[in-house]
Coordinates of C-alpha atoms and ligand atoms in Angstrom, one line a residue:
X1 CA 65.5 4.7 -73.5
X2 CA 68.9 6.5 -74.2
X3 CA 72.0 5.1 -73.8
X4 CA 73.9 6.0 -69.9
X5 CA 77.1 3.6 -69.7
X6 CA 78.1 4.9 -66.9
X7 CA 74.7 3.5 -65.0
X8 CA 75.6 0.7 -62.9
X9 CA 73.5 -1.8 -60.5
X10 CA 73.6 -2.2 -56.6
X11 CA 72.7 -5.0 -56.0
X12 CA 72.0 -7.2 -52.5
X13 CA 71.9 -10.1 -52.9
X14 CA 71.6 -13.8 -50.5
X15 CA 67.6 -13.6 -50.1
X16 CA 64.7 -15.8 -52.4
X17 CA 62.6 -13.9 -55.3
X18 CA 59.4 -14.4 -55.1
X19 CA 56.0 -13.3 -57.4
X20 CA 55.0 -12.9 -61.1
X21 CA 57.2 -11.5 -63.6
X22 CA 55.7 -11.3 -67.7
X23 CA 58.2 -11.9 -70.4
X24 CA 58.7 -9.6 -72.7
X25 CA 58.5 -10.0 -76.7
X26 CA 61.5 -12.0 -77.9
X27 CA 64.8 -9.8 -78.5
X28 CA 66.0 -12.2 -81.3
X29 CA 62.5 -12.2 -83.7
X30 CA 61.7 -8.3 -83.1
X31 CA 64.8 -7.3 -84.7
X32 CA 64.2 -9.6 -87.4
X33 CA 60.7 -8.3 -87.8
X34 CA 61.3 -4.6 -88.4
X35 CA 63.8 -5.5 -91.4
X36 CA 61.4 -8.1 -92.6
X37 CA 58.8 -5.2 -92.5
X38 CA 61.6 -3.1 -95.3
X39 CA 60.6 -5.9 -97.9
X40 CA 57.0 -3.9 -98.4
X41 CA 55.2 -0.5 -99.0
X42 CA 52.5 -1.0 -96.2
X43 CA 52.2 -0.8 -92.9
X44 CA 53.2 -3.1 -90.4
X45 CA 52.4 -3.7 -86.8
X46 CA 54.0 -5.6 -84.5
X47 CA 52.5 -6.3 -81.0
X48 CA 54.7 -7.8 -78.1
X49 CA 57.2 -5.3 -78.9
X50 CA 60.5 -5.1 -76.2
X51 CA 61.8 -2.1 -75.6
X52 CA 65.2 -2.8 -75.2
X53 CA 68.7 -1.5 -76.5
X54 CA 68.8 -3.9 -79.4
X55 CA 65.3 -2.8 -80.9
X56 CA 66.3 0.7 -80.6
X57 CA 69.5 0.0 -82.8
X58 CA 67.2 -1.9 -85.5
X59 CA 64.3 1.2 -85.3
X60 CA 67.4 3.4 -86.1
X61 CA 69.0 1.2 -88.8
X62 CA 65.2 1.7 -90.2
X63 CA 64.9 5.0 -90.1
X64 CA 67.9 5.6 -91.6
X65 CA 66.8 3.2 -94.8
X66 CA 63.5 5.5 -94.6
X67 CA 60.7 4.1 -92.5
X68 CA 58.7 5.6 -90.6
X69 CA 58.0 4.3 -87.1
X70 CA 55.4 4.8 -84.3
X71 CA 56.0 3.1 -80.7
X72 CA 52.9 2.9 -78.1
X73 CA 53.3 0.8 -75.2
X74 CA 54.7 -2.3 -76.8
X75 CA 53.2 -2.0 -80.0
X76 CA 55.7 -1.0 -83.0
X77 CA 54.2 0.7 -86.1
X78 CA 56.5 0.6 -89.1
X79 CA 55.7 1.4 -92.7
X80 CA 58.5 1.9 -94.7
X81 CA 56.9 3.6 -98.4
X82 CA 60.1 4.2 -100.0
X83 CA 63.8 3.3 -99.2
X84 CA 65.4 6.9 -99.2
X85 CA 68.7 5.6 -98.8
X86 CA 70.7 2.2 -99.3
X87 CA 73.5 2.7 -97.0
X88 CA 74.1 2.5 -93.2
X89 CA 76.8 4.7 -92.4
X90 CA 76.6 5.5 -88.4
X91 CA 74.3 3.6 -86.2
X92 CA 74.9 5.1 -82.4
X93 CA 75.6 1.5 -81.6
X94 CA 76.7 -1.7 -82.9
X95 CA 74.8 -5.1 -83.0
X96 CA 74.1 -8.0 -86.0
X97 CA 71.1 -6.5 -87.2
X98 CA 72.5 -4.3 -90.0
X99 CA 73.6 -7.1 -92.2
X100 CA 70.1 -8.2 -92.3
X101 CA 69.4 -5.8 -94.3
X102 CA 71.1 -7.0 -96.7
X103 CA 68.5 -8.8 -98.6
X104 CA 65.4 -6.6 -97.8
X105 CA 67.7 -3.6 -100.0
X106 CA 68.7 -5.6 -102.9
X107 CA 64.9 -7.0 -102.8
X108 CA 63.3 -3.5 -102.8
X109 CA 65.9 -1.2 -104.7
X110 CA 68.8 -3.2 -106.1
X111 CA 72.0 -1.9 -103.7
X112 CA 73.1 -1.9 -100.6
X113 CA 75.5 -0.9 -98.2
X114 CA 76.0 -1.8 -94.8
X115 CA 78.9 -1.8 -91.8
X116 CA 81.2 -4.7 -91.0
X117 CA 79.1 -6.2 -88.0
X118 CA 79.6 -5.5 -84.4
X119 CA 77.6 -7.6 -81.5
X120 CA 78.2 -9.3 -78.4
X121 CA 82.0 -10.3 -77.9
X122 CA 82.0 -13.7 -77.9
X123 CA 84.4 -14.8 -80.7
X124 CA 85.1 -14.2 -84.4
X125 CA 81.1 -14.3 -85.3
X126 CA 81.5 -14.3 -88.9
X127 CA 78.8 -13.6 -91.7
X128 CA 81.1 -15.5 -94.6
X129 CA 77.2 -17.8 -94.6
X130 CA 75.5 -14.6 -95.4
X131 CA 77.7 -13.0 -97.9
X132 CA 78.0 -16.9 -100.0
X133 CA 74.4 -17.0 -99.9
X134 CA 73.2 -13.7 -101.4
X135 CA 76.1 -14.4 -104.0
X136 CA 74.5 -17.9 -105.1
X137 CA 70.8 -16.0 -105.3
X138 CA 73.0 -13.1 -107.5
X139 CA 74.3 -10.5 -105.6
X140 CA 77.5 -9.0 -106.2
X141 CA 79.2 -8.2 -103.0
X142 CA 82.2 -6.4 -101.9
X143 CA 84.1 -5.1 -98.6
X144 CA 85.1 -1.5 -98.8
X145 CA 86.3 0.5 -95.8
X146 CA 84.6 -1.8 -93.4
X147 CA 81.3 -1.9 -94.8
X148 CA 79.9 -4.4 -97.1
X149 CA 79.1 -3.2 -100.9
X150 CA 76.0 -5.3 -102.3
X151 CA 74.4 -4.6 -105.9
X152 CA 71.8 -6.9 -107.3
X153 CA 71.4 -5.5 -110.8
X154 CA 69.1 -8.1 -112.0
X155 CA 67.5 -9.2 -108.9
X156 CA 67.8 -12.1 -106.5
X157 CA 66.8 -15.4 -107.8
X158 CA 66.4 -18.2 -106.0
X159 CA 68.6 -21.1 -106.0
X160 CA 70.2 -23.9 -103.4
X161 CA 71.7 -23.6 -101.0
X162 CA 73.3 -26.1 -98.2
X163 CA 74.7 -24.3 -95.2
X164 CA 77.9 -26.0 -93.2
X165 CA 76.5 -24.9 -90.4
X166 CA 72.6 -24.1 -89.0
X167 CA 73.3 -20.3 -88.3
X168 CA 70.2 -18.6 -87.1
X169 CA 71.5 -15.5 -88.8
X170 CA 72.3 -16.7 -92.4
X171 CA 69.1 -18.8 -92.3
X172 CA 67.0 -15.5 -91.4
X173 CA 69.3 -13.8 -94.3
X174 CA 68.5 -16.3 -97.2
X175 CA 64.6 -16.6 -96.3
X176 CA 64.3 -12.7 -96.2
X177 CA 65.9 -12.9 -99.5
X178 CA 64.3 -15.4 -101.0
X179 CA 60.7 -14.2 -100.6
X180 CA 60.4 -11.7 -103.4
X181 CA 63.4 -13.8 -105.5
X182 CA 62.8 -15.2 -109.0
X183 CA 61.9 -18.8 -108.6
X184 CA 62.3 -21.0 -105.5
X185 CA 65.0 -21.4 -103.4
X186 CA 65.8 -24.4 -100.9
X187 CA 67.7 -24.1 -98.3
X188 CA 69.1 -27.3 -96.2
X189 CA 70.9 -27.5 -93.2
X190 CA 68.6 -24.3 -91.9
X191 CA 68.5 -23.2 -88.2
X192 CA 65.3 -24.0 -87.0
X193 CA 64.8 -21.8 -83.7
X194 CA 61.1 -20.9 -82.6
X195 CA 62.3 -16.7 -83.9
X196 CA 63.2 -18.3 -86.9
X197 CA 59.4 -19.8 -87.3
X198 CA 57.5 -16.6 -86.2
X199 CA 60.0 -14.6 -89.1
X200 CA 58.5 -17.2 -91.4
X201 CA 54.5 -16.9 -90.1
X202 CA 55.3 -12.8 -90.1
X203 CA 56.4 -13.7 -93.8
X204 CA 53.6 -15.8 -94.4
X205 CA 51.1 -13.2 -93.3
X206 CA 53.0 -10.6 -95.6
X207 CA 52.0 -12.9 -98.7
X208 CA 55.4 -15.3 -98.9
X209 CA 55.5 -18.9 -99.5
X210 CA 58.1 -20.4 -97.5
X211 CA 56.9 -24.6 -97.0
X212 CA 59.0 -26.3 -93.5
X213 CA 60.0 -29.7 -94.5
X214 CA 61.7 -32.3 -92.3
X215 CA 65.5 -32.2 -92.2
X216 CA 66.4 -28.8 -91.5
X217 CA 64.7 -28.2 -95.5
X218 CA 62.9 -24.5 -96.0
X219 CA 61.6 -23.9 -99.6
X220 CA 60.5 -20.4 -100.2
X221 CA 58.6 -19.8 -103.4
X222 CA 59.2 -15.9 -104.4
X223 CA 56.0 -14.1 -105.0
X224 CA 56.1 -11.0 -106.8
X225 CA 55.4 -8.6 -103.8
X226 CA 54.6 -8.6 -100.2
X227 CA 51.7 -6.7 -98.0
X228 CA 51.3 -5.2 -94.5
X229 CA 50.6 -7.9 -91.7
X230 CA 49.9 -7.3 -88.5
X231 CA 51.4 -9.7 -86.2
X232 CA 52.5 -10.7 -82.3
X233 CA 55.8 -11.6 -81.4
X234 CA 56.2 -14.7 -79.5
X235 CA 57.5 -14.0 -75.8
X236 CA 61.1 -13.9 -75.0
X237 CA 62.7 -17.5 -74.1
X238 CA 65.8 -16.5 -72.5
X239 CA 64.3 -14.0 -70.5
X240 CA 62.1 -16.9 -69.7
X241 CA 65.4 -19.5 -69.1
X242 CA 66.6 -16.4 -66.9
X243 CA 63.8 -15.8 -64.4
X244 CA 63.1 -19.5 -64.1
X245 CA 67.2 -20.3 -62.9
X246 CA 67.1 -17.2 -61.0
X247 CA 63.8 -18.7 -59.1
X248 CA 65.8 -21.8 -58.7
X249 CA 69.3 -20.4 -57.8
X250 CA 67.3 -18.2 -54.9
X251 CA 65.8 -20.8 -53.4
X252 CA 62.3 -18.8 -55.0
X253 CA 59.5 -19.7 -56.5
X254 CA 58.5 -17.3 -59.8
X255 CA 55.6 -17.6 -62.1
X256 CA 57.1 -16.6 -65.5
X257 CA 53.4 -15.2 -67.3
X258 CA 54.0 -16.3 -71.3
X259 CA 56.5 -18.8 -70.9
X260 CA 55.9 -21.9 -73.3
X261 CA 56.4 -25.3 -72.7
X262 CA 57.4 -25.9 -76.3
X263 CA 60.0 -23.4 -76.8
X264 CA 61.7 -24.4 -73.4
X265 CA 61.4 -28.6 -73.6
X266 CA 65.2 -28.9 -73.1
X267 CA 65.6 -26.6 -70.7
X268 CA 63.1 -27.8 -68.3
X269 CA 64.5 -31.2 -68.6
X270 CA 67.7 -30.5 -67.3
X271 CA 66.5 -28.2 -65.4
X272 CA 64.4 -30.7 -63.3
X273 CA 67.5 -33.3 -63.9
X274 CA 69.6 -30.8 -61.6
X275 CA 67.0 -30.7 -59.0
X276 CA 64.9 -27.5 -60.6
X277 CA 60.7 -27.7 -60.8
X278 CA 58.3 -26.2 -63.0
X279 CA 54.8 -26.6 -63.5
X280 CA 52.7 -25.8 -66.7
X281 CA 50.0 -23.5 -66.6
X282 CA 48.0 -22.2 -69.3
X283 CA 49.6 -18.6 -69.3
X284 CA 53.3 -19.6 -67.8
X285 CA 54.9 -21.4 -66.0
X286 CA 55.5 -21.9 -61.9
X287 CA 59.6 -22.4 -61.1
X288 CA 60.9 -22.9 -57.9
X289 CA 63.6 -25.4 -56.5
X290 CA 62.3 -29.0 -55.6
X291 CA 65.5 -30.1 -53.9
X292 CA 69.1 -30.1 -53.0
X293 CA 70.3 -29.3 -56.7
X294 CA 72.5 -32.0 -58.3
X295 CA 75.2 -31.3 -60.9
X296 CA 74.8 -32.1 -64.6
X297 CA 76.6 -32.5 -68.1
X298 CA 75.3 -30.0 -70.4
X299 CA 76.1 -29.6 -74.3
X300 CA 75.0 -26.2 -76.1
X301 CA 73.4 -26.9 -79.7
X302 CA 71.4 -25.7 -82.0
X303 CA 67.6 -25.8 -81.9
X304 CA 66.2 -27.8 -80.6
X305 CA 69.2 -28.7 -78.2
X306 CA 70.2 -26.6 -75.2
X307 CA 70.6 -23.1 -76.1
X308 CA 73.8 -21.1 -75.9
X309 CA 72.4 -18.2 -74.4
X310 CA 71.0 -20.7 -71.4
X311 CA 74.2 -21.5 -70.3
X312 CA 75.3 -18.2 -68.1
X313 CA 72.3 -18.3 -66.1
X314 CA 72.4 -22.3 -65.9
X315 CA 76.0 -22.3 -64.9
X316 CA 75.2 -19.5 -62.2
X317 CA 72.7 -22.2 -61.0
X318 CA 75.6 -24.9 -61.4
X319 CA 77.5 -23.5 -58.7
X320 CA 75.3 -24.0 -56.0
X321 CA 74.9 -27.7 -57.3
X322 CA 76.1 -30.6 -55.4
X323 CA 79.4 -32.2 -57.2
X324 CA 80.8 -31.9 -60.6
X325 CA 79.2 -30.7 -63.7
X326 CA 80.1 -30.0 -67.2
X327 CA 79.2 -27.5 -70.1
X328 CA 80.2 -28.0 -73.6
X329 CA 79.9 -24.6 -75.6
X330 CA 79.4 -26.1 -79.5
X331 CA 77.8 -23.1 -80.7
X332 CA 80.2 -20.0 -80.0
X333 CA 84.3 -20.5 -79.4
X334 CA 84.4 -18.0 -76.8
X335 CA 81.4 -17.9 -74.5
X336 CA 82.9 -18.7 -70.7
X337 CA 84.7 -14.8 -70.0
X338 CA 82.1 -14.6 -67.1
X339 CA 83.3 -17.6 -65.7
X340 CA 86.8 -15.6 -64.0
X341 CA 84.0 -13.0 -62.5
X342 CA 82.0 -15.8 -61.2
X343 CA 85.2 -17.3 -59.7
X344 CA 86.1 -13.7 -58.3
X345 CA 82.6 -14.4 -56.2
X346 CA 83.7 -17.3 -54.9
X347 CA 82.4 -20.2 -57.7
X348 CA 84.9 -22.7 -58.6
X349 CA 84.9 -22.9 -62.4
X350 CA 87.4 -23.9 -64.7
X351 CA 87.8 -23.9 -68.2
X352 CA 89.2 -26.0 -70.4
X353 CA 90.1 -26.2 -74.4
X354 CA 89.1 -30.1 -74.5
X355 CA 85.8 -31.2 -76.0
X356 CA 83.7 -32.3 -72.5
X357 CA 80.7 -33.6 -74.4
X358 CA 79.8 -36.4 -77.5
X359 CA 78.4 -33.5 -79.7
X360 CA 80.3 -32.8 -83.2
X361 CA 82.2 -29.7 -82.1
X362 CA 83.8 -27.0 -84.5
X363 CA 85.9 -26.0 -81.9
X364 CA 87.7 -29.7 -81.4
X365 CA 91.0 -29.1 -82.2
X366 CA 90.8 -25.2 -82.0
X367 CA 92.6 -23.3 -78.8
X368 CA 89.2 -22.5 -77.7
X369 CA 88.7 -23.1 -74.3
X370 CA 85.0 -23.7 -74.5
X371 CA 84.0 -26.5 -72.1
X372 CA 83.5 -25.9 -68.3
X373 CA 83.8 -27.8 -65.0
X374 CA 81.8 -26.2 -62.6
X375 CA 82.5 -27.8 -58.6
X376 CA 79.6 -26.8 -56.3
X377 CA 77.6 -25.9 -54.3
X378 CA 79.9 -22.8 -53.4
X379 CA 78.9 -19.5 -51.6
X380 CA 79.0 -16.4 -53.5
X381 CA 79.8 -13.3 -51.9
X382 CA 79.0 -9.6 -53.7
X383 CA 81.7 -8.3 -55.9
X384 CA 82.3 -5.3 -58.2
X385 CA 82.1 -6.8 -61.8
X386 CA 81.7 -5.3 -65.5
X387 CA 79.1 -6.8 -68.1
X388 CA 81.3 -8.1 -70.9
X389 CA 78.2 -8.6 -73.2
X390 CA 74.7 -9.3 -73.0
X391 CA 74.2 -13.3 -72.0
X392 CA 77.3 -12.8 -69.3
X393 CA 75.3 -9.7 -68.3
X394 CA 72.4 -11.7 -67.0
X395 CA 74.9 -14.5 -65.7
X396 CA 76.2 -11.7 -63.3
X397 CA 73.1 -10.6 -62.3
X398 CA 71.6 -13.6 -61.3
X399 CA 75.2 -14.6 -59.2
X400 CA 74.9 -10.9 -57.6
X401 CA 71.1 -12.0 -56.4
X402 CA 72.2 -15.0 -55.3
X403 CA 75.6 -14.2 -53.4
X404 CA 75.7 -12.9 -49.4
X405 CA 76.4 -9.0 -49.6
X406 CA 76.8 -6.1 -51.8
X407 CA 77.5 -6.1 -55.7
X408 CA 78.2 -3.3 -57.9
X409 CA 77.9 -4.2 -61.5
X410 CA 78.8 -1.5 -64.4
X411 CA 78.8 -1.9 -68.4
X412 CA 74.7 -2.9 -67.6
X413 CA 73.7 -0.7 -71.1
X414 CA 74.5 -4.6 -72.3
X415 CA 72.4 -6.1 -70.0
X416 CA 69.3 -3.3 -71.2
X417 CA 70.0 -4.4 -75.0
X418 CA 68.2 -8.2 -74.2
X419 CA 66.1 -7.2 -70.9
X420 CA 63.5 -4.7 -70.8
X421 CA 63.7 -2.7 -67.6
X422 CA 64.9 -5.3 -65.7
X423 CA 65.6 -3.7 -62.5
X424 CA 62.2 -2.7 -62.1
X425 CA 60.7 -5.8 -63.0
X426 CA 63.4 -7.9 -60.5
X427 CA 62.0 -5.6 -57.9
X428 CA 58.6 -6.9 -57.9
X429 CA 59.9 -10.3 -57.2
X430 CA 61.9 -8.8 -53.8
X431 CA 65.1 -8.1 -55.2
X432 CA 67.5 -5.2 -53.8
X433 CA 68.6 -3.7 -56.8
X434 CA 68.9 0.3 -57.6
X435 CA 69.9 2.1 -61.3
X436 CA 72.7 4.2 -60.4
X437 CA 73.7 6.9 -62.7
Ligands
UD1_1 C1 71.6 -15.6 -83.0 C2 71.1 -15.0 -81.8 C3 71.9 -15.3 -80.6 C4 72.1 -16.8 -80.4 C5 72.6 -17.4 -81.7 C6 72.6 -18.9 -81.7 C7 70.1 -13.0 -82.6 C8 70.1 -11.5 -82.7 N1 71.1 -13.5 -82.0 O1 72.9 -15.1 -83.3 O2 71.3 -14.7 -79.4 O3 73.1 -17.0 -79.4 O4 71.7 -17.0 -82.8 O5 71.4 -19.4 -81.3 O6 69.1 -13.6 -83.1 N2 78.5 -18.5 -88.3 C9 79.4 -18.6 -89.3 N3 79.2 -17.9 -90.4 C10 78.1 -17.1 -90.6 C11 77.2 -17.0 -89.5 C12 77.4 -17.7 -88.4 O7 80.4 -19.3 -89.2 O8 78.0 -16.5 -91.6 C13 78.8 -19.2 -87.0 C14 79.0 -18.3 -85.8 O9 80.3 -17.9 -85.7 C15 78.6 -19.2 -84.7 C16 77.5 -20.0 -85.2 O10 77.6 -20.0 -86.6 O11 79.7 -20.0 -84.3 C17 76.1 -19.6 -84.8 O12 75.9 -18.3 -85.2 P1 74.4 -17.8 -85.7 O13 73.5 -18.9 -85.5 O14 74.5 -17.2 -87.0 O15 74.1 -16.7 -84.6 P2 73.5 -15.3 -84.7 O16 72.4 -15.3 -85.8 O17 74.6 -14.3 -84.9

């Protein structure tokens, strides 16, 4: 896939998807997988591979560090013998993979250098968890002319560590460097997300120790060297959160082939709350809508709460619910943008600074306005919108499907770095939707 931003979608929307759609391997473990794959000499495979803009950046970042990669179909070959280099200079594009690599190259050859991350725009996103982290296990880090200078001269070892907060990133970061580390590390307060646990079963067929207690507690016992695994990556939940609300918002009824029940327990909850049904089969899952939708009160958390990058498509399905209904954003500051676009189609969102919710929120007395009231049902109409970032992307797509009339959206290279040829694969279900370039 190469990169066209001027591509946009044309989209018509107002009528209900119907049919089977597959899921893809999940965006947020393959990334994850290629670096882990930098920690040994042999070959890994990775089945259930996506395709999508955000792989492509991580097979680059890996190529650059000096693996060598084969792609067939949607498997990924990736043996990386020697690291030929320990610094990232240009990637093509930006996302939060890069600093991943962090622990990988001080594992394998001692340095590393890597840029000041990019990713989606949704707030400061810092890596301050990361950086602390590999300094407790060792490393000496500095920022020069935005990149991030790391030297481990004798080694990572492992130590504890209590993160403030359960970042998915910084958890993937510390167990990635804690494999191969001197000793054993704990780590409390992890994040706990299913990508997180097929990272650590990837690991574990590498040759790492890495135990799962109870309380957010991983323990990872370094070994003295990893091995080649061969491994599939578990299918793509919020691709999985986004077909099931667009059946829902269309008045459709999708099968969604690899969906699983347990990755998606909170979701399905509310999403029958509002009026949504599902049923479980063994190789997905059935959605379609059950009855005139009702609104809801919603809080984003961590795993295994209601995932942030579930509330754009939810909220698209919000505004065709009856009455009021709240979001609470606790995981990102700066995650409603979409919302104005969404208004421009005729929703009737607003957003507010206050805490709507009974979750502990960083955000409480920050000028963040990160909870939403969302008044529905109300009829969308087609619009000409831009794609902010990836997760407002989808929520755009789903509101074009939905609204009466014509919808041209642009920026849609964002949408292509989390969905793997989604046009094509919306069209099987009935939607009106042409690549323009
Ligand atoms: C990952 C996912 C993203 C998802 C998010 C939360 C990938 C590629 N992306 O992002 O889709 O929305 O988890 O489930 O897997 N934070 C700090 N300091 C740090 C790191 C994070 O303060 O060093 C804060 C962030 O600003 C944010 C919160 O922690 O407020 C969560 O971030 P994190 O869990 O790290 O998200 P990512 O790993 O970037």
């Amino acid at each position: 896939m190469t990169l066209n931003t001027n591509e946009y979608f044309n989209v018509k929307g107002g009528k209900p998807l119907e049919g089977k759609i597959k899921l893809a391997g999940a965006k947020n473990a393959a990334t994850k997988m290629l670096v882990a794959s930098l920690l040994t000499k042999d070959e890994c495979v990775l089945d259930n591979f996506p395709n999508i803009g955000d792989t492509e950046i991580a097979v680059e970042l890996c190529r650059i560090l000096g693996s060598e990669i084969k792609i067939s179909g949607s498997t990924v070959t990736i043996q990386t013998k020697e690291i030929k280099n320990t610094k990232v200079e240009a990637l093509s594009r930006r996302n939060r993979i890069p600093i991943l690599a962090l622990g990988p190259l001080l594992t394998r050859v001692g340095e590393a250098e890597v840029p000041v991350v990019g990713g989606d725009k949704i707030g400061a996103r810092p890596v301050d968890l990361h950086i602390d982290s590999l300094k407790m296990m060792g490393a000496e880090i500095e920022v020069v002319n935005d990149t991030y200078r790391a030297r481990a001269p004798q080694g990572l070892k492992g130590t504890e560590i209590s993160l403030k907060y359960p970042s998915v990133g910084a958890t993937e970061q510390i167990i990635m460097s804690a494999v191969m580390a001197k000793g054993r590390t704990i780590l409390r307060n992890s994040a706990i997300e299913p990508e997180i646990i097929d990272l650590i079963k990837l690991l574990q067929k590498m040759g790492a120790i890495i135990e799962l207690g109870t309380n957010r507690v991983i323990s990872i016992f370094g070994v003295p060297e990893l091995h080649g695994a061969k491994h599939k990556i578990l299918s793509d939940r919020n691709e999985a959160v986004s077909f099931a609300s667009l059946a829902v918002a269309t008045s459709g009824r999708i099968f969604v082939e690899g969906a699983s029940q347990d990755h998606l327990i909170t979701f399905l909850n509310n999403l029958r709350r509002i009026g949504g049904e599902y049923e479980v089969e063994e190789n997905g899952i059935w959605f379609w809508r059950a009855k005139k939708l009702e609104g809801i009160k919603v809080e984003t958390d961590t795993h295994p709460g209601f995932m942030t990058d579930w509330q754009q498509p939810f909220v698209v399905l919000l505004t065709q619910s009856d009455g009021a209904s709240v979001v609470h954003e606790t995981v990102y500051e700066d995650r409603f943008g979409y919302t104005k676009d969404l208004n421009l189609m005729g929703a009737n969102i607003r957003v507010v600074k206050e805490c709507l919710g009974d979750l502990p929120c960083r955000f409480k007395d920050s000028l963040s306005a990160h909870s939403a009231i969302i008044y529905g049902p109300t009829k969308l109409k087609g619009q000409e919108l831009t794609v902010p970032d990836l997760r407002a992307g989808i929520a755009h797509l789903i509101a074009a499907l939905v609204a009466e009339g014509e919808s041209t959206i642009r920026g849609i290279h964002e949408i292509d770095r989390g969905y793997e040829n989604i046009d094509e694969r919306l069209r099987s279900l009935g939607a009106e939707i042409k690549r323009i370039s």
